Structures are given as C-alpha cells and as structure tokens.
Amino acid sequence: MNDTSKDDSYEVAKCGKWINERNLNKVCLQFPDNLLPDSVEIALRLENCINKKVYILGDTSYGSCCVDEIAAQHINADSIIHFGHACLNPTTRLPVFHVLPKQEIDISELISKFKLNFVDQTEKILFFYDIAYAHKIEKIYKILNAVYKNLIFTSLNCISNVEFTDVKDDASTIILGRCFKLDKESKIEDYIAFFLGNGGNTFTRLAMTISAKKWYYFENNSVVEYEILNTPWLKRRRFVVEKLKDARVVGIVVATLGIKDYLKIITMVKNIIKEKKKKSYILSVGKINPTKLANFPEIDAFVVITCPENEIFDSREFLKPLLMPYEVELAFNSSRECYTQYCMDFRQILPGGVNYVDFKPSTDSDVSLITGELRNCDENIPCTDKMNALAINNSSDVVAIGKAGAEFLYNRSWKGVEQRLGKDAVHSAEIGRCGLPSCYENEPIFREDNNE
C-alpha cells in the first residue's frame, strides 16, 4: 500500500480537521490488532498534519470494537480517534472520532437483488448496514429512496469520516449504535428489516434485539432470510437461564468501564438478585477468559456486563454459565415474557429504554428443568448482606458464615496451606531446592549431566 492510499484509507486529513476544529491537545489513536503495524506511520503523518503530539493505545482494556476511555485517561487525554470496526456504544467521558473501514460492493448487483426480493414498493422496510459499507450508503439511498415509499435508512450513532451516515434526528431510537425514526402510528413489528452485510456477529445481535416482522441479510450477492427460531444459540440461552434460576451464588462481572449507564445496570442486576434471596459478588477481571473465572468456584453463574458484540456468550469453554442482564430479567421478572427476541443492548432494559418493563418478582414455586428440585419455596429465608455471624465447629475453630465465599471454603475438603500450630514437632531449618523448576540441582538428571 503506497503513501497516498494509506492516507485515504486512514483519513488522516479528516482526522486532522476534526482535531483542529475542536482545538484538542492530547489525542489518542486506537487501532485493532490487525492495524497496529501501520499505527506508528499514521501517528507520524497525523502529527505532521496538526503539529501536535499524538499517542497510540497499544492495548485495549476489554475489546478493540469498544472505545477505550480508561486507557486514554492514563495520559489525561481529551479525545480518541478510533480506527476499524466499532460497536458504536455511547461513551460519556471523551469526544470520539471514528474512522470506519471501507469495503467495496457491487451496488448495481445489490439494487437488482433487493428489487427482486422486495417486489412490493409500499412495503415498510428498515435498512441496516455494516459500518464497512457506510461509505456506499449515500449512493444506495438515492437509488432506493426513489422507488420505495416506506423505506427507512438507519444512521450511525457516532461522528465519523462518513458524514452522510452520521446525520440523525434527536427523537431517533438508538439501538446497538443504529439510529432510526419510525413513521407515526407505526411499530417496529410492522417493518421488514434488511441488513447490508453477512450474517455474522453484528447482524445476529441486531436481529435478536430488534423485533422486526422478518429479517434478511445480503451475503454472496444474494438476499437470505434469517430464521431466529431455528438457531441453536437461542436454545442454549434458554438452558443457561434455567441454570441461573438454580444458582445460589451469582457473580456480576464488569467487563466494561466505558459504555454509558454501565453503573446503572450493575445496580439493577444486583437488586434483582438480592430480591430473589441470592448472594452476589461484583468482579472486575479485565479481559474475561475461562481461567480467570475458574478462580471463583463458589459462584454458580456469572452475569457479564459487556459490549453487545462480545463473543463471550458464544463460548463453551467456561466452567459456569455466562448470562447477560436481559436474561436476569427473563429468569426473575414475571413481567418479562420469554420470547424469541433478545435484548443484547443492556441500556434498553433500563428505565427509558425501548425494552424496559417494571420489575415484578416471580414468587410462584416451580420445578427446575435441570435438577428436578422445587424452587421458590424458601422465600422467607433472609438474605445476609454482611458477614455478621460467627459459628464454632467441632474442632473449636471460629468460622464466619453469611458469605458464600466463607461458606464454600469451610465446606471444601482442601483449604490450602494450613498452619498446624503446635501440632508438629519443632526442628531446624533445612536448605531447600535450588535451580530452575524444570530441573532442580538435587535431581538425578541434573547430577548426571554435571558428572559427564
């Protein structure tokens, strides 16, 4: 890639214009891993353009699609320029400029297949698109808008290098970074939804969250209808909801510190779990992996507060089930009906969101579909919020109760290194092992090598 093409693809001139218009001084550049090899060169060109120093974020706190405000605050940055694919979740601390990727597409082929599949020109259609095609949307809009009377093109919830897709009405509904305003007296269920892009992670999140009449996506130059009811993913999610109902101890894992209203959803989930007389812990472990969460064996299920596009919910490597905030309401809120649509954007189940309903705890006893045991039959047992009780076991050891971690440790067969004070004979200290763990100096193999 030559110098001119790099400037065009990374929009160095537009980045410089955005910085100068806002008189920004400490700008951080955030690249995904696949673009990091170009990061130094782009940073130097941008510095020459604005005559100011810029900073490169070498690693992200949680995911490359999310704007990493936490890392930028390490140098007291006043703005961030985000390159590559983005989830477009709203942030609160810093202004952000998105340099969206650009992917080519045959517009004439798209228009032809679109007209072939949607013959009725009065059909109500919502047009979504992958952000990589944002630079082509203006041309597509001008062609289709002249043909279809009830076609609504969505816009992106960001400030980016593609100004056409950034234009939005203040009264727009914002879901998963997409903005749209429906016609008066129309509901989302009245519309067919079309997504320009493949049936990957971004599309499935949109299709699960937005309850359109039908969903279609464009892949390999053909329009494909998406069947939500036939997805194995949905069956798996119903299983983990049952596991959450059986759980006695729930961990709330905070996997974002930048998405707007993340503190509100943590409080909401914590209150629901407390209402159901279950114990909860709030954990922050950075980027989540099975090894980190395996350090908490006393926890029966984890509720993860994270970016909607995080693929962690598709993984089968974790020892305990991982759930999203919406599934906590499916499990414990009797006002929330279990249906095929899933609200992946946790902000939408908060007060004021499009999927918000009042919480009404489910109190009727039912039978677990996994263990066959009766649930909701011990609602009168108080939930202990603090470790304020002590008990003496048979060996006269004082054990704290009321916390799940202490109870789990007390009941576990192996509890780690024990002091055994006064139980072993006193003897002089001895010299321990020396060398590397792979081969200590007192091992036979090491001695044989030295003798040779």
Coordinates of C-alpha atoms in Angstrom, one line a residue:
M1 CA 0.0 0.0 0.0
N2 CA 1.5 3.3 -1.1
D3 CA 1.6 6.5 0.9
T4 CA -1.4 8.1 -0.8
S5 CA -3.7 5.1 -0.4
K6 CA -2.8 4.8 3.3
D7 CA -3.7 8.5 3.8
D8 CA -7.0 7.8 2.1
S9 CA -7.9 4.6 4.0
Y10 CA -7.0 6.1 7.4
E11 CA -8.5 9.5 6.6
V12 CA -5.5 11.5 8.0
A13 CA -6.7 14.8 6.6
K14 CA -10.2 14.4 8.1
C15 CA -8.7 13.4 11.5
G16 CA -6.5 16.5 11.4
K17 CA -9.5 18.7 10.6
W18 CA -11.6 17.2 13.4
I19 CA -8.7 17.8 15.9
N20 CA -8.1 21.4 14.8
E21 CA -11.8 22.4 14.8
R22 CA -12.1 21.3 18.5
N23 CA -8.7 22.6 19.5
L24 CA -7.7 19.3 21.0
N25 CA -4.2 18.8 22.5
K26 CA -3.9 15.2 23.8
V27 CA -5.3 12.8 21.2
C28 CA -5.2 9.0 21.5
L29 CA -5.2 6.8 18.4
Q30 CA -6.9 3.4 19.0
F31 CA -6.2 0.6 16.5
P32 CA -7.4 -3.0 16.4
D33 CA -4.6 -5.6 16.5
N34 CA -4.6 -6.2 12.7
L35 CA -4.0 -2.4 12.1
L36 CA -1.3 -1.9 14.7
P37 CA 1.6 -2.4 12.2
D38 CA 0.5 0.8 10.5
S39 CA -0.1 2.7 13.7
V40 CA 3.3 4.5 14.1
E41 CA 3.4 5.6 10.5
I42 CA -0.2 7.0 10.7
A43 CA 0.6 8.7 14.0
L44 CA 3.7 10.5 12.5
R45 CA 1.7 11.7 9.5
L46 CA -1.1 13.0 11.7
E47 CA 1.5 14.8 13.9
N48 CA 2.9 16.5 10.8
C49 CA -0.6 17.5 9.8
I50 CA -1.6 19.1 13.1
N51 CA 1.8 20.0 14.5
K52 CA 0.9 18.3 17.8
K53 CA 1.9 15.1 19.5
V54 CA -0.5 12.1 19.4
Y55 CA -0.5 8.9 21.4
I56 CA -1.1 5.3 20.4
L57 CA -3.1 3.0 22.6
G58 CA -1.0 -0.2 22.4
D59 CA -3.6 -2.5 24.1
T60 CA -7.3 -2.3 24.8
S61 CA -8.8 -2.9 28.2
Y62 CA -11.7 -5.1 27.0
G63 CA -12.3 -5.2 23.2
S64 CA -11.0 -3.5 20.1
C65 CA -14.5 -2.6 18.9
C66 CA -15.1 -0.6 22.1
V67 CA -13.7 2.9 22.6
D68 CA -11.1 2.5 25.4
E69 CA -11.6 5.7 27.5
I70 CA -9.9 4.0 30.5
A71 CA -6.6 3.6 28.8
A72 CA -6.8 7.1 27.3
Q73 CA -7.2 8.6 30.8
H74 CA -3.8 7.3 31.8
I75 CA -2.3 10.4 30.0
N76 CA -5.3 12.6 30.7
A77 CA -6.3 12.5 27.0
D78 CA -9.0 14.9 25.8
S79 CA -10.1 12.8 22.8
I80 CA -9.9 9.5 21.0
I81 CA -9.7 8.6 17.3
H82 CA -10.9 5.0 16.8
F83 CA -9.9 3.0 13.7
G84 CA -11.5 -0.1 12.3
H85 CA -14.7 -2.0 13.2
A86 CA -16.7 -0.4 16.1
C87 CA -19.7 -1.4 18.1
L88 CA -20.7 2.3 18.4
N89 CA -21.8 2.0 22.0
P90 CA -22.3 5.5 23.6
T91 CA -19.5 6.8 25.8
T92 CA -19.5 9.6 28.4
R93 CA -16.0 10.9 29.1
L94 CA -14.3 11.9 25.9
P95 CA -15.2 13.0 22.4
V96 CA -14.6 10.3 19.8
F97 CA -14.0 10.3 16.1
H98 CA -14.5 7.0 14.2
V99 CA -12.5 6.2 11.1
L100 CA -14.8 3.5 9.7
P101 CA -13.3 0.7 7.5
K102 CA -14.3 0.7 3.8
Q103 CA -15.3 -2.4 1.9
E104 CA -16.3 -2.5 -1.7
I105 CA -19.6 -3.8 -3.0
D106 CA -21.3 -4.1 -6.4
I107 CA -24.1 -1.5 -6.0
S108 CA -25.9 -2.5 -9.2
E109 CA -26.0 -6.1 -8.1
L110 CA -27.3 -5.2 -4.7
I111 CA -30.1 -3.0 -6.1
S112 CA -31.1 -5.7 -8.6
K113 CA -31.3 -8.4 -5.9
F114 CA -33.1 -6.0 -3.5
K115 CA -35.8 -5.2 -6.0
L116 CA -36.2 -8.9 -6.9
N117 CA -36.8 -9.9 -3.3
F118 CA -38.9 -6.9 -2.2
V119 CA -41.4 -6.5 -5.1
D120 CA -44.0 -4.6 -3.1
Q121 CA -42.8 -1.0 -3.3
T122 CA -45.1 0.1 -0.5
E123 CA -43.6 -2.4 2.0
K124 CA -42.3 -0.9 5.3
I125 CA -38.6 -1.7 5.3
L126 CA -35.8 -0.8 7.7
F127 CA -32.4 -0.7 6.0
F128 CA -29.4 -1.5 8.3
Y129 CA -25.8 -1.9 7.1
D130 CA -22.4 -3.0 8.4
I131 CA -20.2 0.0 9.1
A132 CA -17.8 -1.1 6.4
Y133 CA -20.4 -0.2 3.8
A134 CA -21.2 3.2 5.3
H135 CA -19.2 5.0 2.5
K136 CA -21.6 3.5 -0.1
I137 CA -24.9 4.2 1.6
E138 CA -25.4 7.6 0.1
K139 CA -25.5 6.2 -3.5
I140 CA -27.7 3.3 -2.4
Y141 CA -30.1 5.6 -0.6
K142 CA -30.6 7.9 -3.6
I143 CA -31.5 4.9 -5.8
L144 CA -33.8 3.0 -3.5
N145 CA -35.5 6.0 -1.9
A146 CA -36.9 7.0 -5.3
V147 CA -38.5 3.6 -5.6
Y148 CA -39.7 2.5 -2.1
K149 CA -42.1 4.9 -0.4
N150 CA -41.8 3.4 3.1
L151 CA -38.1 2.6 3.2
I152 CA -36.2 4.0 6.2
F153 CA -32.4 4.1 6.2
T154 CA -30.8 3.9 9.6
S155 CA -27.9 6.2 10.6
L156 CA -24.9 5.5 12.8
N157 CA -24.6 6.8 16.4
C158 CA -21.2 8.4 16.0
I159 CA -19.1 11.1 14.5
S160 CA -17.1 9.5 11.7
N161 CA -15.3 10.0 8.4
V162 CA -18.6 9.3 6.6
E163 CA -20.8 12.3 7.4
F164 CA -23.9 11.1 5.5
T165 CA -24.5 8.2 7.9
D166 CA -23.9 10.4 11.0
V167 CA -27.0 12.5 10.4
K168 CA -29.8 11.7 12.9
D169 CA -32.9 13.2 14.5
D170 CA -32.9 14.0 18.2
A171 CA -36.1 11.9 18.5
S172 CA -34.5 8.8 17.0
T173 CA -34.4 5.5 18.6
I174 CA -30.9 4.3 19.2
I175 CA -30.2 0.6 19.5
L176 CA -26.8 -1.1 19.1
G177 CA -25.3 2.0 17.6
R178 CA -28.1 2.3 15.0
C179 CA -30.4 5.3 14.9
F180 CA -33.9 5.3 13.2
K181 CA -37.2 7.1 13.5
L182 CA -40.3 5.2 12.5
D183 CA -43.4 6.7 10.8
K184 CA -46.1 7.9 13.1
E185 CA -48.5 5.3 14.4
S186 CA -46.1 2.5 13.3
K187 CA -44.4 -0.1 15.4
I188 CA -41.2 -1.9 14.8
E189 CA -43.2 -5.2 14.3
D190 CA -44.7 -3.6 11.2
Y191 CA -41.4 -3.4 9.4
I192 CA -39.2 -5.9 7.5
A193 CA -35.5 -5.4 8.4
F194 CA -32.7 -5.7 5.8
F195 CA -29.0 -5.8 6.7
L196 CA -26.3 -5.0 4.2
G197 CA -23.6 -7.4 5.3
N198 CA -23.1 -11.0 6.1
G199 CA -24.9 -13.0 8.8
G200 CA -22.0 -12.5 11.3
N201 CA -21.9 -11.2 14.8
T202 CA -23.1 -7.7 14.2
F203 CA -26.2 -8.9 12.2
T204 CA -27.2 -11.6 14.7
R205 CA -27.1 -9.1 17.6
L206 CA -29.3 -6.7 15.6
A207 CA -31.7 -9.5 14.6
M208 CA -32.0 -10.8 18.1
T209 CA -32.6 -7.3 19.6
I210 CA -34.9 -5.6 17.1
S211 CA -38.2 -7.4 16.8
A212 CA -38.9 -6.7 13.1
K213 CA -41.5 -8.8 11.3
K214 CA -38.8 -10.5 9.2
W215 CA -35.0 -10.2 8.9
Y216 CA -32.9 -10.5 5.8
Y217 CA -29.2 -10.1 5.2
F218 CA -27.1 -9.8 2.0
E219 CA -24.3 -12.3 1.6
N220 CA -22.5 -13.7 -1.5
N221 CA -24.7 -11.4 -3.8
S222 CA -27.9 -13.0 -2.5
V223 CA -30.6 -12.0 0.0
V224 CA -31.0 -14.6 2.8
E225 CA -33.9 -14.8 5.2
Y226 CA -32.9 -15.3 8.9
E227 CA -34.9 -17.8 11.0
I228 CA -34.5 -16.9 14.7
L229 CA -36.5 -19.8 16.0
N230 CA -34.1 -22.4 14.3
T231 CA -30.9 -21.1 15.9
P232 CA -29.0 -23.4 18.3
W233 CA -27.8 -20.3 20.1
L234 CA -31.3 -19.5 21.3
K235 CA -31.8 -23.0 22.7
R236 CA -28.5 -22.7 24.5
R237 CA -29.6 -19.4 26.1
R238 CA -32.8 -20.9 27.4
F239 CA -30.7 -23.6 29.1
V240 CA -28.4 -21.0 30.9
V241 CA -31.5 -19.1 32.1
E242 CA -32.6 -22.3 33.9
K243 CA -29.1 -22.6 35.4
L244 CA -29.4 -19.0 36.7
K245 CA -32.7 -19.9 38.4
D246 CA -31.0 -22.8 40.2
A247 CA -27.9 -20.7 41.2
R248 CA -27.4 -19.8 44.9
V249 CA -24.4 -17.5 44.3
V250 CA -24.1 -15.1 41.3
G251 CA -21.1 -13.2 40.2
I252 CA -21.6 -9.8 38.4
V253 CA -18.6 -9.5 36.1
V254 CA -17.9 -5.9 35.0
A255 CA -16.3 -6.2 31.5
T256 CA -16.7 -2.5 30.5
L257 CA -16.0 0.8 32.1
G258 CA -16.8 2.9 29.1
I259 CA -20.3 2.2 27.9
K260 CA -22.8 4.7 29.1
D261 CA -25.0 3.7 32.0
Y262 CA -23.0 0.6 32.9
L263 CA -23.2 1.5 36.6
K264 CA -27.0 1.7 36.4
I265 CA -27.3 -1.8 35.0
I266 CA -24.9 -3.2 37.7
T267 CA -27.2 -1.7 40.4
M268 CA -30.3 -3.1 38.7
V269 CA -28.9 -6.6 38.4
K270 CA -27.6 -6.6 42.0
N271 CA -31.0 -5.5 43.3
I272 CA -32.8 -8.2 41.3
I273 CA -30.5 -10.9 42.7
K274 CA -31.0 -9.6 46.2
E275 CA -34.7 -9.6 45.7
K276 CA -34.5 -13.3 44.9
K277 CA -32.6 -14.1 48.1
K278 CA -29.4 -15.0 46.3
K279 CA -25.9 -13.9 47.2
S280 CA -23.9 -11.8 44.7
Y281 CA -20.3 -10.6 44.1
I282 CA -19.2 -7.9 41.8
L283 CA -16.0 -8.8 40.0
S284 CA -13.7 -6.8 37.6
V285 CA -11.1 -9.1 36.0
G286 CA -10.2 -7.2 32.8
K287 CA -10.5 -9.3 29.6
I288 CA -12.5 -12.3 30.6
N289 CA -11.2 -15.8 30.0
P290 CA -12.1 -19.3 31.4
T291 CA -9.0 -19.4 33.6
K292 CA -9.8 -16.1 35.4
L293 CA -13.4 -17.1 36.2
A294 CA -12.3 -20.6 37.3
N295 CA -10.7 -18.9 40.3
F296 CA -14.2 -18.4 41.8
P297 CA -15.5 -22.0 42.1
E298 CA -18.1 -20.9 44.8
I299 CA -20.0 -18.9 42.1
D300 CA -22.7 -20.9 40.3
A301 CA -23.4 -18.4 37.4
F302 CA -21.9 -15.2 36.1
V303 CA -23.8 -12.2 34.8
V304 CA -21.5 -10.3 32.4
I305 CA -21.8 -6.5 31.8
T306 CA -20.1 -6.1 28.5
C307 CA -20.3 -4.9 24.9
P308 CA -23.3 -6.4 23.0
E309 CA -20.9 -7.6 20.3
N310 CA -18.7 -9.5 22.7
E311 CA -18.5 -13.1 21.5
I312 CA -18.0 -14.4 25.0
F313 CA -21.7 -15.6 25.2
D314 CA -21.0 -18.0 22.3
S315 CA -18.1 -19.7 24.0
R316 CA -18.4 -23.2 25.5
E317 CA -15.1 -23.2 27.3
F318 CA -16.3 -21.7 30.6
L319 CA -17.0 -23.9 33.6
K320 CA -20.0 -21.9 34.7
P321 CA -22.8 -20.3 32.6
L322 CA -22.4 -16.7 31.4
L323 CA -25.5 -14.6 31.2
M324 CA -26.4 -11.1 30.0
P325 CA -28.5 -8.7 32.1
Y326 CA -31.6 -9.3 29.9
E327 CA -31.5 -12.9 30.9
V328 CA -31.6 -12.0 34.6
E329 CA -35.0 -10.4 34.0
L330 CA -36.1 -13.4 31.9
A331 CA -35.3 -15.6 34.9
F332 CA -36.7 -13.5 37.7
N333 CA -39.1 -10.8 36.4
S334 CA -42.6 -12.2 35.9
S335 CA -43.4 -9.1 33.8
R336 CA -40.9 -10.1 31.2
E337 CA -42.2 -12.7 28.8
C338 CA -39.7 -15.2 27.3
Y339 CA -39.8 -14.9 23.6
T340 CA -37.6 -15.2 20.6
Q341 CA -36.2 -11.6 20.6
Y342 CA -33.2 -10.9 22.8
C343 CA -32.2 -7.5 24.1
M344 CA -28.4 -7.6 23.6
D345 CA -28.1 -3.8 24.4
F346 CA -28.4 -3.7 28.2
R347 CA -29.2 0.1 28.1
Q348 CA -32.6 -0.8 26.5
I349 CA -33.9 -2.6 29.7
L350 CA -33.2 0.4 31.9
P351 CA -35.9 3.0 32.6
G352 CA -36.5 4.9 29.4
G353 CA -35.2 2.1 27.2
V354 CA -37.4 0.6 24.5
N355 CA -37.5 -2.8 26.3
Y356 CA -38.0 -1.6 29.8
V357 CA -40.7 -3.2 32.0
D358 CA -41.4 -2.8 35.7
F359 CA -39.9 -5.4 37.8
K360 CA -42.3 -7.9 39.4
P361 CA -40.6 -10.7 41.2
S362 CA -41.8 -14.2 40.3
T363 CA -43.0 -15.9 43.6
D364 CA -44.8 -19.0 42.3
S365 CA -43.0 -22.3 43.1
D366 CA -41.8 -24.2 40.1
V367 CA -39.7 -27.3 39.4
S368 CA -36.2 -26.9 38.0
L369 CA -35.9 -28.4 34.4
I370 CA -32.3 -29.3 35.2
T371 CA -32.2 -30.8 38.7
G372 CA -35.9 -31.6 39.1
E373 CA -35.9 -29.8 42.5
L374 CA -38.6 -27.4 43.8
R375 CA -37.7 -23.7 43.5
N376 CA -39.1 -20.5 45.2
C377 CA -40.1 -22.5 48.2
D378 CA -37.8 -20.8 50.7
E379 CA -38.5 -17.1 50.1
N380 CA -38.8 -16.4 53.8
I381 CA -35.2 -17.1 54.4
P382 CA -33.5 -13.8 54.9
C383 CA -30.6 -12.8 52.6
T384 CA -27.5 -11.9 54.6
D385 CA -25.8 -8.8 53.2
K386 CA -22.9 -8.7 55.7
M387 CA -20.6 -11.2 57.3
N388 CA -22.1 -10.6 60.7
A389 CA -22.4 -14.1 62.2
L390 CA -19.8 -16.5 63.6
A391 CA -20.1 -20.2 64.3
I392 CA -17.9 -22.7 66.2
N393 CA -17.3 -26.0 64.6
N394 CA -16.4 -29.3 66.2
S395 CA -12.7 -28.5 66.3
S396 CA -13.3 -25.2 68.1
D397 CA -12.3 -23.2 65.1
V398 CA -14.3 -20.0 64.6
V399 CA -15.8 -19.8 61.1
A400 CA -17.6 -16.8 59.6
I401 CA -20.9 -17.5 58.0
G402 CA -23.3 -15.4 55.9
K403 CA -21.0 -15.0 52.9
A404 CA -20.9 -17.5 50.1
G405 CA -17.1 -17.4 49.9
A406 CA -16.6 -18.2 53.5
E407 CA -19.2 -21.0 53.5
F408 CA -17.7 -22.6 50.4
L409 CA -14.2 -22.5 51.9
Y410 CA -15.4 -24.0 55.1
N411 CA -17.2 -26.9 53.3
R412 CA -14.4 -27.6 50.9
S413 CA -12.2 -30.7 51.6
W414 CA -8.9 -28.9 50.7
K415 CA -8.5 -25.4 52.0
G416 CA -4.9 -24.7 51.1
V417 CA -1.8 -24.5 53.3
E418 CA -2.7 -24.8 57.0
Q419 CA -0.5 -23.5 59.8
R420 CA -1.0 -26.6 62.1
L421 CA 0.4 -24.5 65.1
G422 CA 1.5 -26.7 68.0
K423 CA 0.7 -29.9 66.1
D424 CA 4.1 -30.7 64.5
A425 CA 7.5 -31.2 66.2
V426 CA 9.9 -28.3 66.0
H427 CA 13.1 -28.9 64.0
S428 CA 16.0 -26.9 62.5
A429 CA 15.5 -25.2 59.1
E430 CA 16.9 -27.2 56.1
I431 CA 18.3 -26.0 52.8
G432 CA 15.5 -26.2 50.1
R433 CA 15.7 -26.8 46.4
C434 CA 18.0 -24.7 44.2
G435 CA 17.8 -24.1 40.4
L436 CA 15.0 -23.9 37.9
P437 CA 11.7 -25.7 38.4
S438 CA 12.3 -27.6 35.1
C439 CA 15.3 -29.3 36.7
Y440 CA 16.4 -28.6 40.3
E441 CA 20.0 -29.2 41.2
N442 CA 19.3 -32.1 43.6
E443 CA 17.5 -34.1 40.9
P444 CA 19.3 -37.2 39.5
I445 CA 19.2 -35.9 35.9
F446 CA 21.0 -32.7 36.9
R447 CA 23.7 -34.6 38.8
E448 CA 24.3 -37.0 35.9
D449 CA 24.7 -34.0 33.4
N450 CA 27.3 -32.4 35.8
N451 CA 29.3 -35.6 36.2
E452 CA 29.5 -36.0 32.4

